[in-house]
C-alpha positions as a LaTeX table, in Angstrom:
\begin{tabular}{lrrr}
\hline
Residue & $x$ (\AA) & $y$ (\AA) & $z$ (\AA) \\
\hline
Met1 & 99.80 & 88.95 & 102.33 \\
Thr2 & 97.12 & 91.55 & 101.92 \\
Trp3 & 96.50 & 94.34 & 104.38 \\
Pro4 & 93.49 & 96.43 & 103.32 \\
Gly5 & 93.95 & 100.16 & 103.89 \\
Val6 & 97.72 & 99.95 & 104.44 \\
Asp7 & 100.15 & 100.80 & 101.66 \\
Arg8 & 103.47 & 99.05 & 101.07 \\
Asp9 & 105.55 & 101.89 & 102.60 \\
Gln10 & 103.58 & 101.65 & 105.85 \\
Ala11 & 103.48 & 97.86 & 105.93 \\
Ala12 & 107.15 & 97.07 & 105.22 \\
Pro13 & 108.61 & 98.27 & 108.57 \\
Leu14 & 105.71 & 96.74 & 110.50 \\
Leu15 & 106.21 & 93.37 & 108.79 \\
Ala16 & 109.95 & 93.53 & 109.45 \\
Gln17 & 109.33 & 94.15 & 113.15 \\
Ala18 & 106.69 & 91.41 & 113.36 \\
Thr19 & 109.06 & 88.96 & 111.65 \\
Ala20 & 111.79 & 89.81 & 114.17 \\
Leu21 & 109.44 & 89.08 & 117.11 \\
Cys22 & 107.53 & 86.08 & 115.76 \\
Pro23 & 108.65 & 82.73 & 117.25 \\
Tyr24 & 107.83 & 80.93 & 114.00 \\
Ala25 & 109.98 & 83.36 & 112.02 \\
Lys26 & 112.80 & 82.90 & 114.54 \\
Met27 & 112.68 & 79.14 & 113.98 \\
Ala28 & 112.63 & 79.68 & 110.23 \\
Arg29 & 115.77 & 81.83 & 110.40 \\
Gln30 & 117.53 & 78.85 & 111.94 \\
Gly31 & 117.29 & 76.75 & 108.81 \\
Ile32 & 113.98 & 77.00 & 107.00 \\
Pro33 & 113.94 & 79.61 & 104.22 \\
Ala34 & 110.89 & 81.88 & 104.38 \\
Thr35 & 109.72 & 84.99 & 102.56 \\
Ile36 & 106.95 & 87.40 & 103.48 \\
Asp37 & 105.69 & 89.51 & 100.59 \\
Phe38 & 103.15 & 92.31 & 100.76 \\
Ala39 & 100.61 & 92.00 & 97.97 \\
Gly40 & 98.64 & 95.18 & 98.73 \\
\hline
\end{tabular}
């Protein structure tokens, strides 16, 4: 993903928290492998 104006050190904890709260990510943790990578 790209996040203009946000560097990797700022984005990593925010993405981790969003992934923990996201219902789609919760479903994915139950059997569908998924990776979120910061490209900025």
